[in-house]
PDB file of C-alpha atoms in Angstrom:
ATOM      1  CA  MET A   1      -6.257  16.655 -19.895  1.00 85.00           C
ATOM      2  CA  GLU A   2      -5.723  20.319 -18.987  1.00 92.00           C
ATOM      3  CA  ILE A   3      -5.830  20.986 -15.248  1.00 95.00           C
ATOM      4  CA  LEU A   4      -4.593  24.596 -15.070  1.00 95.00           C
ATOM      5  CA  ALA A   5      -4.946  27.450 -17.554  1.00 96.00           C
ATOM      6  CA  VAL A   6      -3.397  30.867 -16.960  1.00 95.00           C
ATOM      7  CA  ASN A   7      -4.672  33.378 -19.499  1.00 94.00           C
ATOM      8  CA  ASN A   8      -3.213  36.880 -20.064  1.00 94.00           C
ATOM      9  CA  LEU A   9      -2.577  37.387 -16.366  1.00 94.00           C
ATOM     10  CA  LYS A  10      -1.787  40.910 -15.233  1.00 94.00           C
ATOM     11  CA  LYS A  11      -1.167  42.255 -11.731  1.00 92.00           C
ATOM     12  CA  ILE A  12      -0.591  45.883 -10.765  1.00 91.00           C
ATOM     13  CA  TYR A  13       0.059  46.946  -7.174  1.00 85.00           C
ATOM     14  CA  THR A  14      -0.376  50.479  -5.876  1.00 81.00           C
ATOM     15  CA  THR A  15       2.199  51.368  -3.240  1.00 75.00           C
ATOM     16  CA  ARG A  16       0.884  52.470   0.133  1.00 73.00           C
ATOM     17  CA  PHE A  17       2.872  55.705   0.190  1.00 71.00           C
ATOM     18  CA  GLY A  18       2.928  57.905  -2.870  1.00 65.00           C
ATOM     19  CA  GLY A  19       0.378  55.893  -4.826  1.00 74.00           C
ATOM     20  CA  ASN A  20       2.928  54.645  -7.356  1.00 82.00           C
ATOM     21  CA  GLN A  21       1.919  51.670  -9.465  1.00 84.00           C
ATOM     22  CA  VAL A  22       4.120  48.600  -9.772  1.00 84.00           C
ATOM     23  CA  GLN A  23       3.402  46.051 -12.471  1.00 86.00           C
ATOM     24  CA  ALA A  24       4.327  42.625 -11.103  1.00 88.00           C
ATOM     25  CA  LEU A  25       2.819  40.603 -13.965  1.00 90.00           C
ATOM     26  CA  SER A  26       2.168  42.023 -17.414  1.00 90.00           C
ATOM     27  CA  ASN A  27       0.933  39.220 -19.663  1.00 90.00           C
ATOM     28  CA  VAL A  28       1.418  35.678 -18.364  1.00 93.00           C
ATOM     29  CA  SER A  29      -0.172  32.765 -20.206  1.00 94.00           C
ATOM     30  CA  PHE A  30       0.521  29.043 -19.929  1.00 95.00           C
ATOM     31  CA  LYS A  31      -1.261  25.750 -19.426  1.00 96.00           C
ATOM     32  CA  VAL A  32      -0.488  22.734 -17.271  1.00 96.00           C
ATOM     33  CA  GLU A  33      -1.679  19.261 -18.206  1.00 96.00           C
ATOM     34  CA  GLU A  34      -2.774  16.744 -15.602  1.00 96.00           C
ATOM     35  CA  GLY A  35       0.256  14.787 -14.384  1.00 96.00           C
ATOM     36  CA  GLU A  36       2.817  17.396 -15.463  1.00 97.00           C
ATOM     37  CA  TYR A  37       5.760  18.489 -13.325  1.00 97.00           C
ATOM     38  CA  VAL A  38       6.486  22.148 -14.092  1.00 97.00           C
ATOM     39  CA  ALA A  39       9.185  24.382 -12.606  1.00 97.00           C
ATOM     40  CA  ILE A  40       8.986  28.180 -12.733  1.00 96.00           C
ATOM     41  CA  MET A  41      12.226  30.170 -12.600  1.00 94.00           C
ATOM     42  CA  GLY A  42      13.246  33.805 -12.841  1.00 85.00           C
ATOM     43  CA  GLU A  43      15.306  36.465 -11.113  1.00 82.00           C
ATOM     44  CA  SER A  44      14.136  38.066  -7.875  1.00 78.00           C
ATOM     45  CA  GLY A  45      11.421  40.584  -8.690  1.00 75.00           C
ATOM     46  CA  SER A  46      10.416  38.818 -11.906  1.00 80.00           C
ATOM     47  CA  GLY A  47       6.890  38.093 -10.637  1.00 83.00           C
ATOM     48  CA  LYS A  48       7.231  34.441  -9.547  1.00 88.00           C
ATOM     49  CA  THR A  49       5.895  34.963  -6.019  1.00 86.00           C
ATOM     50  CA  THR A  50       3.005  37.097  -7.263  1.00 89.00           C
ATOM     51  CA  LEU A  51       2.118  34.401  -9.772  1.00 92.00           C
ATOM     52  CA  LEU A  52       2.218  31.694  -7.102  1.00 90.00           C
ATOM     53  CA  ASN A  53      -0.007  33.731  -4.770  1.00 89.00           C
ATOM     54  CA  ILE A  54      -2.584  34.151  -7.534  1.00 92.00           C
ATOM     55  CA  LEU A  55      -2.475  30.432  -8.384  1.00 93.00           C
ATOM     56  CA  ALA A  56      -3.036  29.695  -4.683  1.00 90.00           C
ATOM     57  CA  ALA A  57      -6.097  31.987  -4.621  1.00 88.00           C
ATOM     58  CA  LEU A  58      -4.296  34.158  -2.048  1.00 87.00           C
ATOM     59  CA  ASP A  59      -4.311  37.151  -4.388  1.00 89.00           C
ATOM     60  CA  THR A  60      -6.462  38.257  -7.314  1.00 89.00           C
ATOM     61  CA  PRO A  61      -5.214  39.426 -10.726  1.00 91.00           C
ATOM     62  CA  THR A  62      -5.793  42.920 -12.077  1.00 92.00           C
ATOM     63  CA  ALA A  63      -6.741  41.326 -15.402  1.00 93.00           C
ATOM     64  CA  GLY A  64      -6.751  37.897 -16.997  1.00 94.00           C
ATOM     65  CA  GLN A  65      -7.845  34.641 -15.429  1.00 93.00           C
ATOM     66  CA  VAL A  66      -6.707  31.448 -13.754  1.00 94.00           C
ATOM     67  CA  LEU A  67      -8.786  28.336 -14.395  1.00 94.00           C
ATOM     68  CA  LEU A  68      -8.338  25.212 -12.261  1.00 93.00           C
ATOM     69  CA  ASP A  69     -10.307  22.349 -13.787  1.00 92.00           C
ATOM     70  CA  GLY A  70     -12.210  25.008 -15.717  1.00 91.00           C
ATOM     71  CA  ARG A  71     -13.195  27.014 -12.633  1.00 91.00           C
ATOM     72  CA  ASP A  72     -12.187  30.684 -12.563  1.00 92.00           C
ATOM     73  CA  LEU A  73     -10.434  31.332  -9.227  1.00 90.00           C
ATOM     74  CA  ALA A  74     -11.485  34.989  -9.306  1.00 86.00           C
ATOM     75  CA  HIS A  75     -15.139  33.941  -9.109  1.00 87.00           C
ATOM     76  CA  ILE A  76     -14.774  31.931  -5.913  1.00 88.00           C
ATOM     77  CA  ARG A  77     -16.440  33.741  -3.042  1.00 87.00           C
ATOM     78  CA  GLU A  78     -14.132  34.844  -0.231  1.00 84.00           C
ATOM     79  CA  ALA A  79     -15.972  32.634   2.256  1.00 82.00           C
ATOM     80  CA  GLU A  80     -15.312  29.570   0.086  1.00 87.00           C
ATOM     81  CA  LYS A  81     -11.635  30.169  -0.724  1.00 87.00           C
ATOM     82  CA  ALA A  82     -10.163  28.389   2.308  1.00 85.00           C
ATOM     83  CA  GLN A  83     -12.225  25.287   1.584  1.00 86.00           C
ATOM     84  CA  PHE A  84     -11.357  25.483  -2.122  1.00 89.00           C
ATOM     85  CA  ARG A  85      -7.634  25.563  -1.319  1.00 89.00           C
ATOM     86  CA  ARG A  86      -8.038  22.671   1.120  1.00 87.00           C
ATOM     87  CA  ASP A  87      -9.936  20.544  -1.401  1.00 88.00           C
ATOM     88  CA  ASN A  88      -7.852  21.254  -4.496  1.00 92.00           C
ATOM     89  CA  LEU A  89      -4.379  22.483  -3.618  1.00 93.00           C
ATOM     90  CA  GLY A  90      -1.470  21.045  -1.648  1.00 93.00           C
ATOM     91  CA  PHE A  91       1.291  23.372  -0.476  1.00 91.00           C
ATOM     92  CA  VAL A  92       4.974  22.727   0.203  1.00 91.00           C
ATOM     93  CA  PHE A  93       6.884  25.748   1.505  1.00 85.00           C
ATOM     94  CA  GLN A  94      10.570  26.529   1.997  1.00 81.00           C
ATOM     95  CA  GLU A  95      10.137  26.978   5.754  1.00 83.00           C
ATOM     96  CA  PHE A  96       7.970  23.839   6.234  1.00 84.00           C
ATOM     97  CA  ASN A  97       5.226  25.749   8.175  1.00 87.00           C
ATOM     98  CA  LEU A  98       4.807  23.029  10.802  1.00 92.00           C
ATOM     99  CA  LEU A  99       3.323  23.737  14.236  1.00 93.00           C
ATOM    100  CA  ASP A 100       5.805  22.883  17.007  1.00 93.00           C
ATOM    101  CA  THR A 101       3.017  22.257  19.540  1.00 95.00           C
ATOM    102  CA  PHE A 102       1.478  19.577  17.285  1.00 96.00           C
ATOM    103  CA  SER A 103       2.889  16.099  16.783  1.00 96.00           C
ATOM    104  CA  ILE A 104       4.011  15.137  13.286  1.00 96.00           C
ATOM    105  CA  GLN A 105       0.817  13.123  12.845  1.00 96.00           C
ATOM    106  CA  ASP A 106      -1.387  16.025  13.936  1.00 96.00           C
ATOM    107  CA  ASN A 107       0.457  18.422  11.616  1.00 95.00           C
ATOM    108  CA  ILE A 108      -0.304  16.104   8.706  1.00 96.00           C
ATOM    109  CA  PHE A 109      -3.918  15.637   9.817  1.00 95.00           C
ATOM    110  CA  LEU A 110      -4.574  19.377  10.173  1.00 93.00           C
ATOM    111  CA  PRO A 111      -6.171  20.061   6.750  1.00 91.00           C
ATOM    112  CA  LEU A 112      -8.393  16.994   7.175  1.00 92.00           C
ATOM    113  CA  VAL A 113      -9.415  18.068  10.681  1.00 92.00           C
ATOM    114  CA  LEU A 114     -10.384  21.462   9.284  1.00 88.00           C
ATOM    115  CA  ALA A 115     -12.432  19.668   6.632  1.00 87.00           C
ATOM    116  CA  GLY A 116     -14.278  17.705   9.334  1.00 89.00           C
ATOM    117  CA  MET A 117     -13.043  14.251   8.331  1.00 91.00           C
ATOM    118  CA  HIS A 118     -13.451  11.304  10.724  1.00 94.00           C
ATOM    119  CA  TYR A 119     -10.323  10.098  12.527  1.00 92.00           C
ATOM    120  CA  GLN A 120     -10.488   6.578  11.097  1.00 93.00           C
ATOM    121  CA  GLU A 121     -10.490   7.876   7.526  1.00 94.00           C
ATOM    122  CA  MET A 122      -7.579  10.201   8.331  1.00 95.00           C
ATOM    123  CA  GLU A 123      -5.577   7.249   9.653  1.00 94.00           C
ATOM    124  CA  GLU A 124      -6.422   5.181   6.568  1.00 94.00           C
ATOM    125  CA  ARG A 125      -5.126   7.973   4.347  1.00 94.00           C
ATOM    126  CA  LEU A 126      -1.994   8.568   6.398  1.00 95.00           C
ATOM    127  CA  THR A 127      -0.683   4.994   6.651  1.00 94.00           C
ATOM    128  CA  PRO A 128       0.317   4.476   2.992  1.00 93.00           C
ATOM    129  CA  ILE A 129       1.602   8.053   2.614  1.00 93.00           C
ATOM    130  CA  ALA A 130       3.774   7.831   5.751  1.00 94.00           C
ATOM    131  CA  LYS A 131       5.175   4.511   4.561  1.00 92.00           C
ATOM    132  CA  LYS A 132       5.975   5.868   1.105  1.00 89.00           C
ATOM    133  CA  LEU A 133       7.684   8.970   2.531  1.00 90.00           C
ATOM    134  CA  GLY A 134       9.587   7.026   5.171  1.00 91.00           C
ATOM    135  CA  ILE A 135       8.125   8.909   8.132  1.00 94.00           C
ATOM    136  CA  SER A 136       6.063   6.181   9.838  1.00 95.00           C
ATOM    137  CA  GLU A 137       8.488   6.127  12.795  1.00 95.00           C
ATOM    138  CA  LEU A 138       8.262   9.912  13.218  1.00 95.00           C
ATOM    139  CA  LEU A 139       4.512  10.334  13.652  1.00 96.00           C
ATOM    140  CA  LYS A 140       4.546  10.667  17.446  1.00 96.00           C
ATOM    141  CA  LYS A 141       7.502  13.061  17.459  1.00 96.00           C
ATOM    142  CA  TYR A 142       7.346  16.868  17.286  1.00 96.00           C
ATOM    143  CA  PRO A 143       8.838  19.121  14.579  1.00 95.00           C
ATOM    144  CA  TYR A 144      11.670  20.335  16.842  1.00 94.00           C
ATOM    145  CA  GLU A 145      12.794  16.717  17.274  1.00 96.00           C
ATOM    146  CA  ILE A 146      13.428  15.963  13.591  1.00 94.00           C
ATOM    147  CA  SER A 147      15.767  17.161  10.822  1.00 92.00           C
ATOM    148  CA  GLY A 148      15.039  19.673   8.070  1.00 90.00           C
ATOM    149  CA  GLY A 149      14.786  16.948   5.443  1.00 91.00           C
ATOM    150  CA  GLN A 150      12.342  15.014   7.616  1.00 93.00           C
ATOM    151  CA  LYS A 151      10.290  18.166   8.191  1.00 93.00           C
ATOM    152  CA  GLN A 152      10.001  18.683   4.446  1.00 91.00           C
ATOM    153  CA  ARG A 153       8.818  15.095   3.960  1.00 92.00           C
ATOM    154  CA  VAL A 154       6.195  15.754   6.630  1.00 94.00           C
ATOM    155  CA  ALA A 155       5.154  18.878   4.718  1.00 93.00           C
ATOM    156  CA  VAL A 156       4.832  16.787   1.547  1.00 94.00           C
ATOM    157  CA  ALA A 157       2.681  14.271   3.442  1.00 94.00           C
ATOM    158  CA  ARG A 158       0.434  17.102   4.636  1.00 94.00           C
ATOM    159  CA  ALA A 159       0.110  18.305   1.035  1.00 93.00           C
ATOM    160  CA  LEU A 160      -0.661  14.825  -0.328  1.00 93.00           C
ATOM    161  CA  ILE A 161      -3.155  13.686   2.297  1.00 93.00           C
ATOM    162  CA  THR A 162      -5.949  15.867   0.905  1.00 91.00           C
ATOM    163  CA  HIS A 163      -5.583  14.191  -2.520  1.00 92.00           C
ATOM    164  CA  PRO A 164      -5.046  17.595  -4.184  1.00 94.00           C
ATOM    165  CA  ARG A 165      -5.531  18.283  -7.858  1.00 94.00           C
ATOM    166  CA  LEU A 166      -2.337  20.363  -7.858  1.00 95.00           C
ATOM    167  CA  ILE A 167       0.685  20.676  -5.559  1.00 95.00           C
ATOM    168  CA  LEU A 168       2.207  24.156  -5.395  1.00 95.00           C
ATOM    169  CA  ALA A 169       5.779  24.113  -4.103  1.00 93.00           C
ATOM    170  CA  ASP A 170       7.506  27.380  -3.169  1.00 91.00           C
ATOM    171  CA  GLU A 171      11.315  26.997  -3.032  1.00 90.00           C
ATOM    172  CA  PRO A 172      10.892  23.526  -1.462  1.00 90.00           C
ATOM    173  CA  THR A 173      14.656  22.819  -1.358  1.00 90.00           C
ATOM    174  CA  GLY A 174      15.657  26.289  -0.159  1.00 87.00           C
ATOM    175  CA  ALA A 175      16.187  25.324   3.500  1.00 85.00           C
ATOM    176  CA  LEU A 176      17.646  21.859   2.864  1.00 88.00           C
ATOM    177  CA  ASP A 177      21.198  20.561   2.664  1.00 89.00           C
ATOM    178  CA  SER A 178      22.336  18.716  -0.472  1.00 91.00           C
ATOM    179  CA  ARG A 179      21.455  15.245   0.815  1.00 90.00           C
ATOM    180  CA  ALA A 180      17.952  16.257   1.931  1.00 89.00           C
ATOM    181  CA  THR A 181      17.514  18.112  -1.380  1.00 91.00           C
ATOM    182  CA  ASP A 182      18.340  14.954  -3.326  1.00 92.00           C
ATOM    183  CA  GLU A 183      15.851  12.960  -1.217  1.00 91.00           C
ATOM    184  CA  LEU A 184      13.080  15.508  -1.749  1.00 91.00           C
ATOM    185  CA  LEU A 185      13.661  15.695  -5.513  1.00 93.00           C
ATOM    186  CA  ARG A 186      13.550  11.893  -5.772  1.00 92.00           C
ATOM    187  CA  LEU A 187      10.315  11.996  -3.797  1.00 92.00           C
ATOM    188  CA  PHE A 188       8.763  14.626  -6.069  1.00 93.00           C
ATOM    189  CA  ALA A 189       9.750  12.592  -9.134  1.00 93.00           C
ATOM    190  CA  SER A 190       8.165   9.506  -7.586  1.00 93.00           C
ATOM    191  CA  ILE A 191       4.832  11.107  -6.708  1.00 94.00           C
ATOM    192  CA  ASN A 192       4.725  12.811 -10.104  1.00 95.00           C
ATOM    193  CA  LYS A 193       5.306   9.441 -11.797  1.00 94.00           C
ATOM    194  CA  GLU A 194       2.210   8.202  -9.948  1.00 93.00           C
ATOM    195  CA  GLY A 195       0.167  10.981 -11.564  1.00 94.00           C
ATOM    196  CA  GLN A 196       0.394  13.912  -9.144  1.00 95.00           C
ATOM    197  CA  THR A 197       0.557  17.306 -10.876  1.00 97.00           C
ATOM    198  CA  ILE A 198       3.273  19.562  -9.431  1.00 97.00           C
ATOM    199  CA  LEU A 199       4.060  23.216 -10.049  1.00 97.00           C
ATOM    200  CA  MET A 200       7.247  24.381  -8.335  1.00 96.00           C
ATOM    201  CA  VAL A 201       8.737  27.872  -8.030  1.00 94.00           C
ATOM    202  CA  THR A 202      12.489  27.655  -7.494  1.00 93.00           C
ATOM    203  CA  HIS A 203      15.810  29.456  -7.829  1.00 91.00           C
ATOM    204  CA  SER A 204      17.615  26.104  -7.830  1.00 93.00           C
ATOM    205  CA  VAL A 205      18.829  24.859 -11.206  1.00 94.00           C
ATOM    206  CA  LYS A 206      19.239  21.428  -9.632  1.00 95.00           C
ATOM    207  CA  ALA A 207      15.603  21.343  -8.481  1.00 95.00           C
ATOM    208  CA  ALA A 208      14.293  22.611 -11.816  1.00 96.00           C
ATOM    209  CA  SER A 209      16.337  20.027 -13.716  1.00 96.00           C
ATOM    210  CA  HIS A 210      14.114  17.293 -12.256  1.00 96.00           C
ATOM    211  CA  ALA A 211      10.934  18.787 -13.757  1.00 96.00           C
ATOM    212  CA  GLY A 212       9.371  17.870 -17.076  1.00 96.00           C
ATOM    213  CA  ARG A 213       9.114  21.495 -18.197  1.00 97.00           C
ATOM    214  CA  VAL A 214      10.705  24.738 -17.050  1.00 97.00           C
ATOM    215  CA  LEU A 215       9.062  28.155 -17.493  1.00 96.00           C
ATOM    216  CA  PHE A 216      11.196  31.294 -17.211  1.00 94.00           C
ATOM    217  CA  ILE A 217       9.558  34.520 -16.033  1.00 91.00           C
ATOM    218  CA  LYS A 218      11.173  37.855 -16.908  1.00 88.00           C
ATOM    219  CA  ASP A 219       9.704  41.325 -16.376  1.00 85.00           C
ATOM    220  CA  GLY A 220       6.317  39.829 -15.539  1.00 87.00           C
ATOM    221  CA  GLU A 221       6.025  37.653 -18.649  1.00 89.00           C
ATOM    222  CA  VAL A 222       6.824  34.104 -19.717  1.00 91.00           C
ATOM    223  CA  PHE A 223      10.138  34.726 -21.451  1.00 88.00           C
ATOM    224  CA  HIS A 224      10.994  31.172 -22.488  1.00 91.00           C
ATOM    225  CA  GLN A 225      10.253  27.545 -21.702  1.00 94.00           C
ATOM    226  CA  ILE A 226      12.146  24.285 -21.978  1.00 96.00           C
ATOM    227  CA  TYR A 227      10.627  20.828 -22.327  1.00 96.00           C
ATOM    228  CA  ARG A 228      12.609  17.891 -20.994  1.00 94.00           C
ATOM    229  CA  GLY A 229      11.872  15.621 -23.938  1.00 93.00           C
ATOM    230  CA  VAL A 230      14.529  12.894 -23.873  1.00 94.00           C
ATOM    231  CA  SER A 231      17.051  15.021 -21.964  1.00 94.00           C
ATOM    232  CA  SER A 232      18.668  13.601 -18.838  1.00 94.00           C
ATOM    233  CA  ASP A 233      18.714  15.637 -15.612  1.00 93.00           C
ATOM    234  CA  GLU A 234      22.289  16.652 -16.437  1.00 94.00           C
ATOM    235  CA  GLN A 235      21.396  17.792 -19.963  1.00 95.00           C
ATOM    236  CA  LEU A 236      18.353  19.713 -18.707  1.00 96.00           C
ATOM    237  CA  TYR A 237      20.537  21.291 -16.011  1.00 95.00           C
ATOM    238  CA  GLN A 238      22.854  22.652 -18.706  1.00 96.00           C
ATOM    239  CA  LYS A 239      19.959  23.982 -20.797  1.00 95.00           C
ATOM    240  CA  ILE A 240      18.517  25.749 -17.742  1.00 95.00           C
ATOM    241  CA  SER A 241      21.921  27.239 -16.868  1.00 94.00           C
ATOM    242  CA  ASP A 242      22.330  28.538 -20.418  1.00 92.00           C
ATOM    243  CA  THR A 243      18.862  30.121 -20.352  1.00 91.00           C
ATOM    244  CA  LEU A 244      19.495  31.807 -16.989  1.00 90.00           C
ATOM    245  CA  THR A 245      22.740  33.236 -18.388  1.00 88.00           C
ATOM    246  CA  MET A 246      20.791  34.578 -21.352  1.00 84.00           C
ATOM    247  CA  LEU A 247      18.238  36.111 -18.985  1.00 81.00           C
ATOM    248  CA  ALA A 248      20.941  37.755 -16.909  1.00 79.00           C
ATOM    249  CA  THR A 249      22.733  39.206 -19.949  1.00 79.00           C
ATOM    250  CA  GLY A 250      19.595  40.532 -21.625  1.00 71.00           C
ATOM    251  CA  GLY A 251      19.381  38.003 -24.435  1.00 62.00           C
ATOM    252  CA  ASP A 252      16.320  37.498 -26.603  1.00 59.00           C
ATOM    253  CA  ARG A 253      13.852  34.639 -26.523  1.00 54.00           C
ATOM    254  CA  ARG A 254      14.773  31.467 -28.328  1.00 47.00           C
TER     255      ARG A 254
END
């Protein structure tokens, strides 16, 4: 079942001074099936961040459309966008985006509090998620008292607790050491295996090699994509590395 459809997406920015136009996305089209784990890669300036902002309903395209469960994001009224994001999207960022004045539990509860959910239901949702992510003993602590890897697991819990249709992850391993990176990637694989759809933007070949499909963006377009198929993480890693080399040296699509 198709959960996300990106059709002929185009985004042009006009610079504040001089009025020059910059084309961030020129013609991006792809689909994501429910339960997929998709990584998006590309060089800096290729349009990845712009694409992610449009998928998150934080920006609007110049042309084309994004459909989430058949609903065009461009047609959501501004007053409804925050609630739409809360109800449908979970976010995992490179810098965790946790509030130091809130306990770990309250950071995780925040989107549910904003949605007006009762405390008992929030607790019922949190218990199994905290257990799965190994953060049950951290709930009364504060973000400044825990490690980077633990913070990222808290961020994943906050993303999962709303039961989102789609998790958008922006460089989720970027601020982590190798051990915490391995833990997070195992966690993503686990929640994806349970049916959670994940779309991750990353520069990390290692992170991308855990996905089921990798899209490569170049000059504002989908340049190439790789499906995992029966490839191991190591084999997919090599395929991704080869494609990035081709991108960097100006090779053609395969």
